Coordinates of C-alpha atoms and ligand atoms in Angstrom, one line a residue:
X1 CA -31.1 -14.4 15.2
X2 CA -30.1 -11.7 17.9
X3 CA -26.6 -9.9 17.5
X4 CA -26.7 -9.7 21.3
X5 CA -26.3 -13.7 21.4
X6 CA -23.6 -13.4 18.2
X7 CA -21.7 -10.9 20.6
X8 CA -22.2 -13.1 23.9
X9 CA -20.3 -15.9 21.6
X10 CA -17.7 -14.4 20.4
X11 CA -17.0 -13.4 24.0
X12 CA -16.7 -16.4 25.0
X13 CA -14.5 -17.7 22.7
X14 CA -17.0 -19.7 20.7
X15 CA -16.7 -20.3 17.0
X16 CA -19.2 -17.9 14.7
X17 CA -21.3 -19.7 12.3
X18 CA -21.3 -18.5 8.4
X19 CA -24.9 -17.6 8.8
X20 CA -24.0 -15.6 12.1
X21 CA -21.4 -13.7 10.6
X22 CA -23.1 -12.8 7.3
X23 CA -26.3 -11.9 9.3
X24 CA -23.9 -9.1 11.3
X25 CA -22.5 -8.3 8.4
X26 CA -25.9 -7.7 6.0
X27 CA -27.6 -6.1 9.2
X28 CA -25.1 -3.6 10.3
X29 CA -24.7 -2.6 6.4
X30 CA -28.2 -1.9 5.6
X31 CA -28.3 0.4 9.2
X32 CA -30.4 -2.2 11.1
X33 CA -28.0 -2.5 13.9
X34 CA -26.2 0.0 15.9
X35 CA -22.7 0.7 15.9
X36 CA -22.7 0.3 20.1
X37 CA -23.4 -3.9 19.0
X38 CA -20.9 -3.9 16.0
X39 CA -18.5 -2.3 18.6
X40 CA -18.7 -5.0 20.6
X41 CA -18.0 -7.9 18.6
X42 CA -15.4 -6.8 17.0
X43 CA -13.8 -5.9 20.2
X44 CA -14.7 -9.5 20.9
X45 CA -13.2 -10.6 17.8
X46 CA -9.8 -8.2 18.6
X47 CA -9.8 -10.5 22.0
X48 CA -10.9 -13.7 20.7
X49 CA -9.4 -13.7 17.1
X50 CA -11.3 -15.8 14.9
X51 CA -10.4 -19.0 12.7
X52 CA -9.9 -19.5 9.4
X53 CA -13.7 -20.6 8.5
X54 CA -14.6 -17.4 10.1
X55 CA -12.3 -15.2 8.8
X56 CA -13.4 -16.7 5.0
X57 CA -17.2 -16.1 5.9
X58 CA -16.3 -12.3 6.8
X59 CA -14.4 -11.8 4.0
X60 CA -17.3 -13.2 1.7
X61 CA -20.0 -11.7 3.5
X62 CA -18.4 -8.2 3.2
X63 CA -17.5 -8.4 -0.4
X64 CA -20.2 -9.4 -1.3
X65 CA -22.1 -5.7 0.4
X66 CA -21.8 -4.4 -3.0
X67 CA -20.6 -4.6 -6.7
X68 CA -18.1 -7.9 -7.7
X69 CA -16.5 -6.7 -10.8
X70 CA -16.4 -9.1 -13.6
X71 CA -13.4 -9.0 -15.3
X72 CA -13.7 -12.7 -17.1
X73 CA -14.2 -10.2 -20.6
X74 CA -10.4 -9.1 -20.5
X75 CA -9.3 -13.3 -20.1
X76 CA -7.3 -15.3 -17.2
X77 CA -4.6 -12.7 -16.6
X78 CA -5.8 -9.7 -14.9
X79 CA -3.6 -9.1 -12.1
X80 CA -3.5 -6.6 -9.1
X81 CA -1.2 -5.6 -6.2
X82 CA -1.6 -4.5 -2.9
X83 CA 0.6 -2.5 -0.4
X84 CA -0.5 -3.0 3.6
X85 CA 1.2 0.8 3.0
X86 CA 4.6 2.2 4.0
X87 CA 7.1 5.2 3.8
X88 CA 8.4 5.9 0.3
X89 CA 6.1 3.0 -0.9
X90 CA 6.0 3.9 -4.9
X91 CA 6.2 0.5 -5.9
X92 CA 2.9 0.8 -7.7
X93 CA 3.7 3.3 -10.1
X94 CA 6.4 1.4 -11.4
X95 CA 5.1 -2.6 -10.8
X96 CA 1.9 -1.4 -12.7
X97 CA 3.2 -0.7 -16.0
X98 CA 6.0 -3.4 -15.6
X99 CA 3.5 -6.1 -14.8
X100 CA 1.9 -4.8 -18.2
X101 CA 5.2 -5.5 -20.0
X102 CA 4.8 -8.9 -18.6
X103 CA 1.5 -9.6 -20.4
X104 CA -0.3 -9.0 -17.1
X105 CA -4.0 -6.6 -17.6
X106 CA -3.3 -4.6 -14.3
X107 CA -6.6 -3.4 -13.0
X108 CA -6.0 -1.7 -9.1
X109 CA -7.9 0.2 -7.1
X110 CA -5.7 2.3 -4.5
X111 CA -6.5 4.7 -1.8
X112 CA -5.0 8.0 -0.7
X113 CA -2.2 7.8 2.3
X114 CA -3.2 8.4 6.1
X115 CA -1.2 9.6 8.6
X116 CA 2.1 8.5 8.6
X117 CA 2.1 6.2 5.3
X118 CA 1.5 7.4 1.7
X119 CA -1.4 6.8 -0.5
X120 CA -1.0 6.1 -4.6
X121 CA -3.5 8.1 -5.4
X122 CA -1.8 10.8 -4.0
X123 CA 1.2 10.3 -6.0
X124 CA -0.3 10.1 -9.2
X125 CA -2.7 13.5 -8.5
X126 CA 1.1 14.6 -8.4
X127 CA 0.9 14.5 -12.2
X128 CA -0.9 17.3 -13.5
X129 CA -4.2 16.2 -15.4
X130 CA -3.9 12.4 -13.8
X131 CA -7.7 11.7 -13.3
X132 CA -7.7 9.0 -10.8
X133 CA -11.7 9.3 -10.4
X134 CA -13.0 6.3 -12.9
X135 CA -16.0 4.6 -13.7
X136 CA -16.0 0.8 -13.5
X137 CA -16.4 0.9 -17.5
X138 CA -13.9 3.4 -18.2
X139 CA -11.4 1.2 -16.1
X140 CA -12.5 -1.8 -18.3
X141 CA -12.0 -0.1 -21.3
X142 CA -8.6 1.5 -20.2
X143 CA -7.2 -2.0 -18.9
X144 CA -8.4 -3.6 -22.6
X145 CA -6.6 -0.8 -24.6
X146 CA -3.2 -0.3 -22.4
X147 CA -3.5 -3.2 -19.9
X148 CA -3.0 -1.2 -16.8
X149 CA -5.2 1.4 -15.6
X150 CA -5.6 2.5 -11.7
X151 CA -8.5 4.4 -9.9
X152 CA -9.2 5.7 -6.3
X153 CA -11.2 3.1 -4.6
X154 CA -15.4 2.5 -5.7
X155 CA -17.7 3.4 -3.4
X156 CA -19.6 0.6 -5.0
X157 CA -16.9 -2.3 -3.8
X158 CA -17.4 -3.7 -0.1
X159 CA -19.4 -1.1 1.7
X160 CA -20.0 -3.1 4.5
X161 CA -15.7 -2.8 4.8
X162 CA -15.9 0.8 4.3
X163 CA -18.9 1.2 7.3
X164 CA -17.0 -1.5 9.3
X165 CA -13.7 0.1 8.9
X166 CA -14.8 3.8 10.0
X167 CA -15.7 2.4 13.4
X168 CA -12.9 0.1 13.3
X169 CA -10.5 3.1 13.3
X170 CA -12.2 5.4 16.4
X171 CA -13.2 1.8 18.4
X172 CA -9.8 0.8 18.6
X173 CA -10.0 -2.4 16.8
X174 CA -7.7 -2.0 13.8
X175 CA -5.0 -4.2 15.1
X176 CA -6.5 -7.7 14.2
X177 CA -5.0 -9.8 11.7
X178 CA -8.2 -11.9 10.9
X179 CA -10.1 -8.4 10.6
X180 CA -7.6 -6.9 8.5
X181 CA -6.9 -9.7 6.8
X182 CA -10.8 -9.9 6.1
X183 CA -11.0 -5.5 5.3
X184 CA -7.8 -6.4 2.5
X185 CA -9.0 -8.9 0.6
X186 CA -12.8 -7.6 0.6
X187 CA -12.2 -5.4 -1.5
X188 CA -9.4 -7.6 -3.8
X189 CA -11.7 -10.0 -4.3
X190 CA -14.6 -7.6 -4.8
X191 CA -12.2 -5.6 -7.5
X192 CA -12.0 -9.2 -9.9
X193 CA -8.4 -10.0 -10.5
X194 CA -7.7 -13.4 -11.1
X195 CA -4.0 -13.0 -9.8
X196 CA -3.2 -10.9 -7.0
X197 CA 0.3 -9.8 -5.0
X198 CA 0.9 -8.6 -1.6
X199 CA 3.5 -6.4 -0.3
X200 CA 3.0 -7.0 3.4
X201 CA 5.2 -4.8 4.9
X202 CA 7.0 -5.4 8.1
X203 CA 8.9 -2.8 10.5
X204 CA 8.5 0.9 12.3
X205 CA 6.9 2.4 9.5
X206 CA 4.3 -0.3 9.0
X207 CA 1.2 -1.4 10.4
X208 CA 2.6 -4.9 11.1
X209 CA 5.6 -4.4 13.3
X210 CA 7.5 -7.6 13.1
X211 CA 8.2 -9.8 10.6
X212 CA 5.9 -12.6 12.3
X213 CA 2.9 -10.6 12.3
X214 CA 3.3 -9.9 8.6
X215 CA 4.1 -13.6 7.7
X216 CA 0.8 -14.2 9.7
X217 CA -1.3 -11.4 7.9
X218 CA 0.2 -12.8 4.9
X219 CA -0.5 -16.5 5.6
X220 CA -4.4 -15.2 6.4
X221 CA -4.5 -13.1 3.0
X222 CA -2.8 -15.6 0.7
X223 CA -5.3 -18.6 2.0
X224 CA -8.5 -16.9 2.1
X225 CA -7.6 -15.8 -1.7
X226 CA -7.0 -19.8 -2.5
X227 CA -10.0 -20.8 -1.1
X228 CA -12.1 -18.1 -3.6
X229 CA -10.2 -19.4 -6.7
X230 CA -7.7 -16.7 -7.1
X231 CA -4.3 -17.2 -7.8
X232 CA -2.5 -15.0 -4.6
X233 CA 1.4 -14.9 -3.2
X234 CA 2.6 -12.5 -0.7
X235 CA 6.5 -10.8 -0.5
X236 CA 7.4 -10.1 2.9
X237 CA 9.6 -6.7 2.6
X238 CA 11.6 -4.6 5.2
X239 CA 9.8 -1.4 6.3
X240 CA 12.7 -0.7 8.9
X241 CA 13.6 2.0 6.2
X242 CA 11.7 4.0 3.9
X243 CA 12.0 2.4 0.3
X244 CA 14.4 4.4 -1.8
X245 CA 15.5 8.0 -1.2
X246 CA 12.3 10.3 -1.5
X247 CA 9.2 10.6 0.5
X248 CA 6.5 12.5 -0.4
X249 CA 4.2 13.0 -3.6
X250 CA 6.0 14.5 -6.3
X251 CA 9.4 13.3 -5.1
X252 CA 7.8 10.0 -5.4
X253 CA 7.1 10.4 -9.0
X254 CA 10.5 11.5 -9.9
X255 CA 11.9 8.5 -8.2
X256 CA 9.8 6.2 -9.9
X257 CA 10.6 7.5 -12.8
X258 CA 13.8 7.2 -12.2
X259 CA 14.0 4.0 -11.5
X260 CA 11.5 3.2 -14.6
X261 CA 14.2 4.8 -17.0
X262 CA 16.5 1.9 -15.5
X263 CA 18.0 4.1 -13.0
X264 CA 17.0 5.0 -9.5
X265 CA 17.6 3.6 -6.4
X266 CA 18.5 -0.6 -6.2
X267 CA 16.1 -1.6 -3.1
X268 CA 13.3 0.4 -4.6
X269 CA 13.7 -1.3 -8.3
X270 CA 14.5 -4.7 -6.8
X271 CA 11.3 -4.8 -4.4
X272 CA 9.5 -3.8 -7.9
X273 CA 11.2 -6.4 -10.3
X274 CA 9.8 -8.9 -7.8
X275 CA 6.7 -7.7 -7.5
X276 CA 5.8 -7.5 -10.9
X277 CA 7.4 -10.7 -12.0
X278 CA 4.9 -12.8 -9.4
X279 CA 2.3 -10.8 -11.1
X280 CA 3.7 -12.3 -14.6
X281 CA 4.5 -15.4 -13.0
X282 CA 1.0 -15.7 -11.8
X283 CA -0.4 -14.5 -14.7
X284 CA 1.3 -16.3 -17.4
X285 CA 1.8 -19.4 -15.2
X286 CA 5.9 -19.3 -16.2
X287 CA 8.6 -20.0 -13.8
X288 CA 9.0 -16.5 -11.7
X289 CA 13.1 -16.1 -12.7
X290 CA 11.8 -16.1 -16.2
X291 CA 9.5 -13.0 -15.6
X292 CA 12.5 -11.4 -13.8
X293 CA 14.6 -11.6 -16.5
X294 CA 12.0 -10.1 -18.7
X295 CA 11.2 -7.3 -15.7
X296 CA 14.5 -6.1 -15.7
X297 CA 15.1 -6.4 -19.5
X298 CA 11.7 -4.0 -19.4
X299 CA 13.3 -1.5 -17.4
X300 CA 16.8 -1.4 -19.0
X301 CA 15.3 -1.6 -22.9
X302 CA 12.8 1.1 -22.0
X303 CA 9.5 -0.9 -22.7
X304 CA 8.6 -0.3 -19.0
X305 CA 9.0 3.7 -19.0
X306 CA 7.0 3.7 -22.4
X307 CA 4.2 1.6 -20.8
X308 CA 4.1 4.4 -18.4
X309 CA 3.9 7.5 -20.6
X310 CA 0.9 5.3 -22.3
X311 CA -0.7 5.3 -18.9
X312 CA -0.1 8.3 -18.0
X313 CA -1.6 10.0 -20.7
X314 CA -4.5 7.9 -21.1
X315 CA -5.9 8.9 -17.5
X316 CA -5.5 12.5 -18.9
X317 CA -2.0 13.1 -17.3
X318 CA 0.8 15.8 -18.7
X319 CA 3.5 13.8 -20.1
X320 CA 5.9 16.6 -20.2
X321 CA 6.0 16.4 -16.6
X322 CA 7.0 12.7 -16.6
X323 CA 9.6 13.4 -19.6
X324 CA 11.1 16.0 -17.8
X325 CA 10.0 15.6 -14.0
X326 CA 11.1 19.2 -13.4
X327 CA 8.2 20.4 -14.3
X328 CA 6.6 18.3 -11.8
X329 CA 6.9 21.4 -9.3
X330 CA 9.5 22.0 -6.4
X331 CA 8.8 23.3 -2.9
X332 CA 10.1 26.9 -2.0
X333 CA 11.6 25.9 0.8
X334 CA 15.1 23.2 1.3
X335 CA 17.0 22.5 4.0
X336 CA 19.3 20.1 4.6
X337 CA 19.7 18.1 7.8
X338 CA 23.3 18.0 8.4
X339 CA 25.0 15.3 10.6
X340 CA 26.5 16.2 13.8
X341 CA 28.7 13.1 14.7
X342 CA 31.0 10.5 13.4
X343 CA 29.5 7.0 13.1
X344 CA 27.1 4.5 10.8
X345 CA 23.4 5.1 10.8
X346 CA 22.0 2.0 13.0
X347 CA 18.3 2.1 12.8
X348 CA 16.2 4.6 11.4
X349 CA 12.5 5.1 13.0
X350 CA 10.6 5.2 9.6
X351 CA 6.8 5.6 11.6
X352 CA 8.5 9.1 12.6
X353 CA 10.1 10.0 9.3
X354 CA 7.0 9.1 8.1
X355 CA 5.2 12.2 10.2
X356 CA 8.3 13.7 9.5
X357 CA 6.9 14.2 5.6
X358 CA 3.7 14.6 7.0
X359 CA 4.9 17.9 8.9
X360 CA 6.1 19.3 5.9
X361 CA 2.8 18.9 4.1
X362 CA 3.0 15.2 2.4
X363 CA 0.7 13.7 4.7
X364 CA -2.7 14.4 6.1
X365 CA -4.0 13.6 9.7
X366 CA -7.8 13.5 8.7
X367 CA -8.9 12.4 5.3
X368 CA -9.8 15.8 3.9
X369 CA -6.9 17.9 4.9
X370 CA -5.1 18.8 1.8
X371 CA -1.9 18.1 1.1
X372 CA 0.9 20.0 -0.4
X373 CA 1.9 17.2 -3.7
X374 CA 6.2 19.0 -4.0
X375 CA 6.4 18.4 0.1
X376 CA 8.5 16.0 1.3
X377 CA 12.1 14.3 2.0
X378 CA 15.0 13.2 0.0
X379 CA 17.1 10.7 2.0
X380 CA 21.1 10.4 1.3
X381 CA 22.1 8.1 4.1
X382 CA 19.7 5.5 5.5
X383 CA 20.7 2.6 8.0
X384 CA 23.9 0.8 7.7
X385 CA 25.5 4.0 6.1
X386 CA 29.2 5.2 7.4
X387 CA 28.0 9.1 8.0
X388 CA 30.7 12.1 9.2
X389 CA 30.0 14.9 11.1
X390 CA 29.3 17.5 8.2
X391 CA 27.5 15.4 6.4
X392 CA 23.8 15.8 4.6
X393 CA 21.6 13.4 5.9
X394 CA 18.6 14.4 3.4
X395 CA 16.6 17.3 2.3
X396 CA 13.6 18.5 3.5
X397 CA 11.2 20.3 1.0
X398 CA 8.1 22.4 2.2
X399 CA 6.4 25.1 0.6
X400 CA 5.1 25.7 4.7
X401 CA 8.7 27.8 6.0
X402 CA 7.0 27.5 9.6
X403 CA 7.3 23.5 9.4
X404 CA 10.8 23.0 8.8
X405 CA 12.1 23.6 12.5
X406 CA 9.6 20.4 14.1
X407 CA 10.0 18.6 10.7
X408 CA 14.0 18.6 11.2
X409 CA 13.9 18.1 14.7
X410 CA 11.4 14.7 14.2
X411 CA 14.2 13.6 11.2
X412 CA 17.2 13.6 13.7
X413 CA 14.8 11.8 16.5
X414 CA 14.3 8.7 14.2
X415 CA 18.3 8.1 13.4
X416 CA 20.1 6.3 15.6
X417 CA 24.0 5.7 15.6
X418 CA 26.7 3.6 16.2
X419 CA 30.4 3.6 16.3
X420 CA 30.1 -0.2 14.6
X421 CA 28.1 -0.8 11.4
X422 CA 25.0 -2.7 11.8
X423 CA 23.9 -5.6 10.6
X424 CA 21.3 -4.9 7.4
X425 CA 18.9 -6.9 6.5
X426 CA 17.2 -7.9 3.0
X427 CA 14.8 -5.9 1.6
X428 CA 12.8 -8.6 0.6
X429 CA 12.4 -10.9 3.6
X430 CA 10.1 -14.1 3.0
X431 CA 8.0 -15.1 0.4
X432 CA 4.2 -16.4 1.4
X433 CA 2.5 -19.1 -1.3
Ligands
URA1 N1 -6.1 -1.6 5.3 C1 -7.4 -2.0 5.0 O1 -7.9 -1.9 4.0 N2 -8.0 -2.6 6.1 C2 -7.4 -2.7 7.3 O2 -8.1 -3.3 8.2 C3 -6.1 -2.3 7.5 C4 -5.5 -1.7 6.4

């Protein structure tokens, strides 16, 4: 077999055989062919797209590069979750330890944010103590004992996706649904739950920009995880607007918190309610208004937040700062972006309030830059809002005083007005099953 012919195919259109794709796959891991070759067909693939056979065969091959956890020793209802990543996207912190409630063992892996969108490790180093850095035993034993436990992503899981998505990202070949479709559930399927949820966002501050695209990514995800015996659904949910009112680390935290205490804002808890009670529903195999109920019962009755302090402390975290999330360290700096017209808020940019976090210090633009965890944004008004001129449109926290000018400037440049209100849509848009 020649990956010169495999790439000549996929040029033209043609359909890659299982053997063809796992031969690209193996090769290209193990350093046997050059990234020039592996360029090219994906470029071919970006052009091309590739079927559903295809897209199940790359998906396989790439999982199987490296360790399949086994989690058959903790039973039938290990569950995980996955975000295609957004602005103010803490659902995990708070699905995690609700799923729990639900009888779910919630065993994720999650990865630290990226440019404009935020990463739940990230959040969670925003507890002081939180190790995030697990063995593969110690997550087993964790998930046994408290039934949710979370860790940075293994080294040991897909490394074919890892090498594939690294020239993926500087080749330009990142927007494919089959190939992102195929990265995703790589590593979900190489990670062991039996039940897993996606979060497929859809809007400016996602990867997918319409709806469509994220019902198709979903479709992909939800069908390849079927085919390999898992039991997978996807939510479809609005990323025209950051979820809930902070951005950035820290902030993050406090809002989950928040909303884990039974307060907080209502999109972010109702996104999370839903979330976690497809996890149940998936797990327990009962009808999914049933593990709503029993969701919201968790948050109101406290179950939820004590399920969290559990988890918290057993990944070495400082539970003070979670029982009083002042201690969770402010920024030096606040200023408040203040409203210079009569109106409603009409759309809101969230890609750019996304860098807009980023300015501050929430974000990173390379993977090692460090980030500043008390950076960030709390939003008052967001889309479909009456506003006044006067008003405070949000707060901007930095500990960087030289950021705030560009960081205030970007904010204002991703509102728009309108003398009418707009229409608002859902947060939760479609369901994929
Ligand atoms: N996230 C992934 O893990 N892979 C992609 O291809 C895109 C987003």
């Amino acid at each position: 077999m020649r990956m010169y012919d495999i790439i000549d195919s996929k040029r033209l259109g043609a359909e890659l055989s299982d053997e063809q794709i796992r031969y690209a796959v193996r090769e290209y891991t193990d350093g046997n062919i050059p990234d020039y070759q592996m360029s090219a067909l994906l470029m071919a693939v970006c052009l091309n797209g590739m079927n559903a056979a295809e897209t199940s065969a790359l998906t396989d091959a790439m999982a199987r590069s490296g360790r399949m956890l086994d989690l058959s020793e903790l039973g039938e209802n290990t569950a995980d979750k996955h975000s295609t990543g957004g602005v103010g996207d803490k659902t995990t912190l708070v699905v995690a330890p609700l799923a729990a409630c639900l009888g779910c063992k919630v065993v994720k892996m999650s990865g630290r944010g990226l440019g404009y969108t935020g990463g739940t490790i990230d959040k969670l180093e925003a507890i002081k103590g939180f190790k995030t850095s697990l063995s593969i035993e110690q997550m087993l034993r964790q998930a046994r004992s408290t039934g949710v436990v979370v860790a940075g992503q293994s080294a040991e899981l897909a490394p074919a996706d890892k090498k594939i998505y690294a020239l993926r990202d500087v080749t330009a070949t990142v927007e494919s649904i089959p190939l992102i479709a195929s990265s995703i559930m790589s590593k979900k399927l190489a990670s062991g739950a039996k039940c897993i949820v996606f979060d497929v966002k859809a809007g400016s501050g996602a990867f997918m920009k319409t709806a469509a695209d994220a019902q198709a990514l979903a479709r992909t995800m939800v069908d390849i995880g079927t085919a390999c015996g898992r039991r997978v659904c996807a939510l479809i949910t609005d990323m025209d607007v950051p979820l809930g009112s902070a951005v950035g680390n820290a902030l993050e935290v406090k809002e989950a918190v928040a909303v884990l205490r039974g307060q907080g804002p209502a999109d972010l808890a109702d996104v999370c309610v839903e979330l976690a009670a497809r996890m149940g529903s998936l797990c327990s195999q009962t009808p999914v208004q049933e593990c709503r109920d029993k969701a919201s019962a968790a948050l109101r009755d406290g179950s939820a937040f004590d399920k969290f302090c559990q988890w918290v402390q057993e990944q070495g975290g400082d539970i003070s700062c979670i029982l009083d999330t002042e201690k969770l360290g402010s920024a030096r700096v606040r200023r408040d972006v203040i409203c210079d017209r009569d109106g409603y808020i009409c759309a809101m940019n969230t890609e750019r309030i996304g860098m807009c976090a980023s300015v501050l210090g929430a974000g990173r633009e390379r993977k090692d830059d460090p980030i500043d965890p008390a950076a960030g944004i709390v939003i008052y008004k967001k889309s479909g809002q009456r506003v006044h001129r006067g008003d405070v449109l949000a707060t901007l926290h930095t500990n960087a005083a030289d950021s705030v000018a560009a960081a205030e400037a970007e904010y204002l440049a991703a509102l728009s007005f309108a003398d009418t209100a707009p229409q608002i849509k859902p947060h939760i848009l479609a369901y994929v099953e």
